[in-house]
Amino acid sequence: MSFSGRHIVSIKDLSREDLIVILRLAQQLEAEPQPDLLAGTVMGTLFFEPSTRTRLSFESAMQKLGGSVIGFSDSSNTSAKKGETLADTIRMVNAYTDVIVMRHPQEGAARLASEVATCPVINGGDGANQHPTQTCLDLYTISKLFPQLLDGSAPLRVCFAGDLRYGRTVHSLLNALTHFHTELLCCAPRGLEMPSRYIELAESRGIRVEHNADLQECVHDCDILYMTRLQEERFPDPVEFHHIKASYRLDAQALEGARDHLRILHPLPRVNEIATDVDMTKHAHYFEQAANGIPVRQALLSLILGKCTPEGTLLKTTAEKGKGASA
Ligand code: CP
């Protein structure tokens, strides 16, 4: 199915084949920058919730491809403050842009936007629900660290650790990993376990899911440790939050005896759950993971703005066609 004009609201909108096209194109764009590919196109970034990586890497990705960006990172400075509905805001931004990237605290807000907009809408995170572009960059990072993800030669054992209840990145990533040869381990404090619908989805696709609440044991039992932040802003009880926060932390000492090839990922921001002494170990890969947001988001923008074939082959830009004619 062609990507051109498609919304990316949920990871469920992307098949295994789609994910592979995105990863291969990201690899190409990382190796061969395309400074004119999106010249003349405008991206709107509507961030109703805070963000550093998602918003700035989307904006950087667009600008590095020759496009431009309008938008806001604080909706209190927009007419939403005067009571304008999300649907009307989307109708307006749709008139000004070629693609909309949106983050919103309400689950389902990106789906609503996609039903109102005629231009493609990309979900940059909606409540505790989905964060599909984070998943694409997580998969890209995993495929660079472990090529077996794509060739399927051996199962990859992935441990999700932390707030698996409210953490939207683990929900999206679990869904995507079920398309590949993986074994999943869930490590969550009591009350923050992975919702059963995600476990059932994995099991329905033949993926084994194990559970172990002991972080130290899990560290020794996986190839990838995907840590997540406790989502304080979604926690109903602040006392319970502070109690759990104190008991859930990874430091360099805890990594002694881990598999040599263990790789630690985290969507960031980290708060308390990974001590800074882990950053210096060979296991830490979360900063390069965040940097991978640029080529992956470039790939997504290029695909949905119609600059590639459905198989992910880049179409020639007008400037390149002109060069060919004069050569
Ligand atoms: N990983 C992620 O979504 O980071 P930001 O909240 O900074 O965008």
Coordinates of C-alpha atoms and ligand atoms in Angstrom, one line a residue:
M1 CA 0.0 0.0 0.0
S2 CA 1.3 3.4 -0.9
F3 CA 2.4 5.7 1.9
S4 CA 1.6 8.9 0.0
G5 CA -1.1 10.9 1.9
R6 CA -1.4 8.4 4.7
H7 CA -2.0 9.3 8.4
I8 CA 0.3 7.8 10.9
V9 CA -1.8 7.7 14.0
S10 CA -1.1 4.2 15.5
I11 CA 1.6 1.7 15.0
K12 CA -1.3 -0.6 13.9
D13 CA -1.4 1.6 10.8
L14 CA 2.0 0.1 9.7
S15 CA 2.4 -3.5 8.5
R16 CA 5.7 -5.4 8.8
E17 CA 6.4 -4.5 5.2
D18 CA 5.8 -0.8 5.9
L19 CA 8.1 -0.9 8.8
I20 CA 10.9 -2.4 6.7
V21 CA 10.4 0.2 4.0
I22 CA 10.8 3.0 6.7
L23 CA 13.9 1.4 8.2
R24 CA 15.6 0.9 4.8
L25 CA 14.8 4.5 3.7
A26 CA 16.0 5.9 7.0
Q27 CA 19.3 4.1 6.4
Q28 CA 19.6 5.6 2.9
L29 CA 18.7 9.1 4.1
E30 CA 21.3 8.8 6.9
A31 CA 24.0 7.9 4.4
E32 CA 22.9 10.2 1.6
P33 CA 21.4 13.5 2.8
Q34 CA 18.7 15.0 0.5
P35 CA 18.7 18.7 1.1
D36 CA 16.1 19.6 -1.6
L37 CA 13.7 16.6 -1.3
L38 CA 10.9 18.5 0.5
A39 CA 11.6 22.0 -0.8
G40 CA 8.3 24.0 -0.9
T41 CA 6.5 21.9 1.7
V42 CA 5.3 23.1 5.1
M43 CA 5.0 21.0 8.3
G44 CA 2.7 22.2 11.2
T45 CA 3.9 21.0 14.6
L46 CA 1.0 21.2 17.2
F47 CA 2.3 20.3 20.6
F48 CA -0.3 20.5 23.3
E49 CA 2.1 18.6 25.7
P50 CA 5.8 19.2 26.4
S51 CA 8.4 17.6 24.1
T52 CA 12.1 18.0 23.4
R53 CA 13.0 15.1 21.1
T54 CA 9.8 14.5 19.1
R55 CA 9.2 18.1 18.2
L56 CA 12.7 19.2 17.6
S57 CA 13.8 16.1 15.6
F58 CA 10.7 16.4 13.4
E59 CA 11.5 20.1 12.8
S60 CA 15.2 19.3 12.1
A61 CA 14.2 16.4 9.8
M62 CA 11.9 18.7 7.8
Q63 CA 14.4 21.5 7.5
K64 CA 17.3 19.2 6.6
L65 CA 15.1 18.0 3.6
G66 CA 14.5 21.6 2.5
G67 CA 11.0 22.0 3.9
S68 CA 9.8 24.6 6.4
V69 CA 8.0 24.5 9.8
I70 CA 5.2 26.4 11.5
G71 CA 3.6 25.6 14.8
F72 CA 3.5 25.9 18.6
S73 CA 4.9 24.2 21.6
D74 CA 2.6 25.9 24.1
S75 CA -1.1 25.9 23.3
S76 CA -1.8 28.5 25.9
N77 CA -0.6 31.0 23.3
T78 CA -3.1 29.9 20.7
S79 CA -6.8 30.3 20.3
A80 CA -7.4 27.0 22.1
K81 CA -7.0 29.2 25.1
K82 CA -10.1 31.1 24.0
G83 CA -12.1 27.9 23.7
E84 CA -11.4 26.9 20.0
T85 CA -12.1 23.2 19.6
L86 CA -9.3 20.8 18.5
A87 CA -11.3 20.1 15.3
D88 CA -11.4 23.8 14.3
T89 CA -7.7 24.2 15.2
I90 CA -6.9 21.3 12.9
R91 CA -9.1 22.7 10.1
M92 CA -7.1 25.9 10.2
V93 CA -3.7 24.3 10.3
N94 CA -4.7 22.0 7.6
A95 CA -5.3 25.1 5.4
Y96 CA -1.7 26.3 6.1
T97 CA 0.4 23.2 5.9
D98 CA 1.1 20.0 3.9
V99 CA 1.5 17.7 6.9
I100 CA 0.6 18.0 10.6
V101 CA 2.6 16.5 13.5
M102 CA 0.6 16.6 16.8
R103 CA 1.1 15.7 20.4
H104 CA -1.9 15.8 22.7
P105 CA -2.7 14.6 26.3
Q106 CA -6.0 13.0 25.3
E107 CA -6.0 9.4 23.9
G108 CA -7.6 9.5 20.5
A109 CA -6.9 13.2 19.8
A110 CA -4.6 12.3 16.8
R111 CA -7.3 10.0 15.4
L112 CA -9.8 12.8 15.6
A113 CA -7.4 15.2 13.9
S114 CA -6.9 12.6 11.1
E115 CA -10.7 12.5 10.5
V116 CA -10.8 16.3 10.2
A117 CA -7.6 17.0 8.2
T118 CA -7.2 16.4 4.5
C119 CA -3.4 16.5 4.8
P120 CA -1.6 13.7 6.5
V121 CA -1.5 13.7 10.4
I122 CA 1.3 12.2 12.3
N123 CA 0.7 11.3 15.9
G124 CA 3.6 12.6 18.1
G125 CA 2.0 10.9 21.2
D126 CA -1.6 10.9 22.5
G127 CA -2.0 10.4 26.2
A128 CA -1.0 6.9 27.4
N129 CA -2.1 5.5 24.0
Q130 CA 0.4 5.5 21.1
H131 CA 3.7 7.1 19.9
P132 CA 4.2 5.4 16.6
T133 CA 7.2 7.4 15.3
Q134 CA 9.1 6.7 18.5
T135 CA 8.5 3.1 17.7
C136 CA 10.0 3.5 14.2
L137 CA 13.1 5.0 15.6
D138 CA 13.3 2.4 18.3
L139 CA 13.1 -0.3 15.7
Y140 CA 15.7 1.4 13.6
T141 CA 18.1 1.6 16.5
I142 CA 17.4 -2.1 17.3
S143 CA 18.0 -3.1 13.7
K144 CA 21.4 -1.3 13.7
L145 CA 22.5 -2.9 16.9
F146 CA 21.0 -6.3 16.1
P147 CA 20.7 -7.0 12.4
Q148 CA 19.0 -10.3 13.3
L149 CA 15.8 -8.3 13.9
L150 CA 15.3 -8.1 10.2
D151 CA 16.9 -11.4 9.0
G152 CA 15.1 -13.4 11.8
S153 CA 18.2 -15.7 12.2
A154 CA 17.8 -15.8 16.0
P155 CA 15.2 -14.6 18.5
L156 CA 15.9 -11.3 20.1
R157 CA 15.0 -11.2 23.8
V158 CA 13.6 -7.8 24.7
C159 CA 12.8 -6.7 28.3
F160 CA 10.4 -3.8 28.8
A161 CA 11.1 -2.3 32.2
G162 CA 9.3 0.4 34.3
D163 CA 5.9 2.0 33.8
L164 CA 4.3 -0.4 31.3
R165 CA 0.8 0.7 32.2
Y166 CA 1.0 4.4 31.2
G167 CA 4.1 4.3 29.0
R168 CA 2.8 4.8 25.4
T169 CA 6.2 4.0 23.9
V170 CA 6.2 0.4 25.2
H171 CA 2.6 -0.1 24.0
S172 CA 3.6 0.9 20.4
L173 CA 6.9 -0.9 20.5
L174 CA 5.4 -4.2 21.8
N175 CA 2.9 -4.1 19.0
A176 CA 5.6 -3.6 16.3
L177 CA 8.0 -6.2 17.8
T178 CA 5.3 -8.9 17.4
H179 CA 6.0 -8.7 13.6
F180 CA 9.6 -9.9 14.3
H181 CA 11.3 -12.9 15.8
T182 CA 11.3 -11.8 19.4
E183 CA 10.7 -13.0 23.0
L184 CA 9.3 -10.5 25.4
L185 CA 9.9 -10.0 29.1
C186 CA 7.8 -7.5 31.1
C187 CA 9.4 -6.0 34.3
A188 CA 7.0 -3.6 36.0
P189 CA 6.4 -2.5 39.6
R190 CA 3.1 -3.6 41.1
G191 CA 0.2 -1.7 39.6
L192 CA 2.2 -0.6 36.5
E193 CA 2.0 -3.9 34.6
M194 CA 1.5 -4.1 30.8
P195 CA -2.2 -3.9 30.0
S196 CA -3.6 -7.3 29.2
R197 CA -4.7 -6.3 25.7
Y198 CA -1.0 -5.9 24.6
I199 CA -0.1 -9.3 26.1
E200 CA -3.0 -11.0 24.4
L201 CA -2.0 -9.3 21.1
A202 CA 1.6 -10.7 21.4
E203 CA 0.4 -14.1 22.3
S204 CA -2.1 -14.2 19.4
R205 CA 0.9 -13.6 17.1
G206 CA 2.8 -16.5 18.7
I207 CA 5.2 -14.3 20.7
R208 CA 6.0 -15.7 24.2
V209 CA 5.6 -13.0 27.0
E210 CA 7.2 -13.6 30.4
H211 CA 6.9 -11.5 33.6
N212 CA 9.4 -10.7 36.3
A213 CA 9.1 -7.7 38.6
D214 CA 12.8 -8.0 39.7
L215 CA 14.8 -5.5 37.7
Q216 CA 18.1 -7.0 38.7
E217 CA 17.1 -10.5 37.5
C218 CA 15.8 -9.1 34.2
V219 CA 19.0 -7.2 33.5
H220 CA 20.8 -10.6 33.3
D221 CA 18.1 -12.2 31.1
C222 CA 17.8 -10.1 27.9
D223 CA 19.5 -8.7 24.9
I224 CA 17.7 -5.4 25.0
L225 CA 16.6 -3.6 28.2
Y226 CA 14.0 -1.0 27.2
M227 CA 13.7 1.2 30.2
T228 CA 10.9 3.7 30.7
R229 CA 10.2 6.7 32.9
L230 CA 7.4 6.6 35.5
Q231 CA 4.8 8.8 33.9
E232 CA 4.2 11.1 36.9
E233 CA 1.7 13.2 34.9
R234 CA -0.6 10.2 34.4
F235 CA -0.3 8.8 37.9
P236 CA -3.5 9.2 40.0
D237 CA -1.8 9.0 43.4
P238 CA 1.3 11.2 44.1
V239 CA 2.2 9.3 47.3
E240 CA 2.2 5.9 45.5
F241 CA 4.3 7.5 42.7
H242 CA 7.1 8.6 45.0
H243 CA 7.1 5.2 46.7
I244 CA 7.6 3.4 43.4
K245 CA 10.0 5.9 42.1
A246 CA 12.5 5.3 44.9
S247 CA 12.5 1.5 44.4
Y248 CA 13.0 1.5 40.6
R249 CA 16.5 2.5 39.4
L250 CA 19.3 1.1 37.3
D251 CA 22.9 1.9 38.1
A252 CA 26.3 0.7 36.7
Q253 CA 26.8 -1.7 39.5
A254 CA 23.5 -3.5 38.6
L255 CA 25.0 -4.2 35.2
E256 CA 27.7 -6.5 36.5
G257 CA 27.2 -9.9 35.1
A258 CA 24.9 -8.7 32.3
R259 CA 25.2 -10.3 28.9
D260 CA 28.2 -8.7 27.1
H261 CA 26.0 -7.6 24.2
L262 CA 23.2 -6.2 26.4
R263 CA 22.0 -2.9 25.0
I264 CA 20.0 -0.4 27.1
L265 CA 17.5 1.8 25.3
H266 CA 15.1 4.4 26.7
P267 CA 12.8 6.8 24.8
L268 CA 14.0 9.6 27.1
P269 CA 13.6 11.8 29.0
R270 CA 15.1 9.8 31.9
V271 CA 14.5 11.2 35.3
N272 CA 15.6 8.9 38.1
E273 CA 15.4 5.4 36.6
I274 CA 18.9 5.3 35.0
A275 CA 21.8 6.6 37.0
T276 CA 24.3 8.7 35.0
D277 CA 27.1 6.2 35.7
V278 CA 25.3 3.9 33.2
D279 CA 25.9 6.4 30.4
M280 CA 29.6 5.5 30.4
T281 CA 29.1 1.8 30.0
K282 CA 29.2 0.0 26.7
H283 CA 25.6 -1.0 27.3
A284 CA 24.1 2.5 27.1
H285 CA 22.6 3.4 23.6
Y286 CA 19.7 5.8 24.5
F287 CA 21.4 9.0 23.2
E288 CA 22.2 7.5 19.8
Q289 CA 18.6 6.1 19.8
A290 CA 17.3 9.7 20.2
A291 CA 19.6 10.9 17.4
N292 CA 18.1 8.2 15.1
G293 CA 14.9 10.3 15.3
I294 CA 16.2 12.5 12.4
P295 CA 16.7 9.9 9.6
V296 CA 13.6 8.0 10.7
R297 CA 11.4 11.0 10.7
Q298 CA 12.9 12.1 7.4
A299 CA 11.9 8.8 6.0
L300 CA 8.3 9.1 7.3
L301 CA 7.9 12.6 5.9
S302 CA 9.4 11.7 2.5
L303 CA 7.1 8.7 2.2
I304 CA 3.8 10.3 3.2
L305 CA 4.6 13.5 1.2
G306 CA 4.8 11.4 -1.9
K307 CA 8.6 11.6 -2.5
C308 CA 9.1 7.8 -2.8
T309 CA 7.7 4.8 -4.6
P310 CA 5.6 2.5 -2.4
E311 CA 8.8 0.4 -2.0
G312 CA 10.7 3.4 -0.6
T313 CA 12.8 4.3 -3.6
L314 CA 13.4 8.1 -3.6
L315 CA 11.9 10.0 -6.6
K316 CA 14.2 12.5 -8.3
T317 CA 13.8 16.1 -7.1
T318 CA 13.1 18.9 -9.6
A319 CA 16.7 20.1 -9.2
E320 CA 18.1 16.6 -9.9
K321 CA 15.9 16.2 -13.0
G322 CA 17.2 19.6 -14.2
K323 CA 20.8 18.5 -13.7
G324 CA 20.1 15.3 -15.7
A325 CA 18.7 17.3 -18.6
S326 CA 21.7 19.6 -18.9
A327 CA 24.3 16.9 -18.6
Ligands
CP1 N1 10.9 10.3 23.5 C1 10.1 11.4 23.4 O1 8.9 11.4 23.0 O2 10.7 12.5 23.9 P1 10.1 13.9 24.1 O3 8.9 13.8 25.1 O4 11.1 14.8 24.5 O5 9.5 14.3 22.7

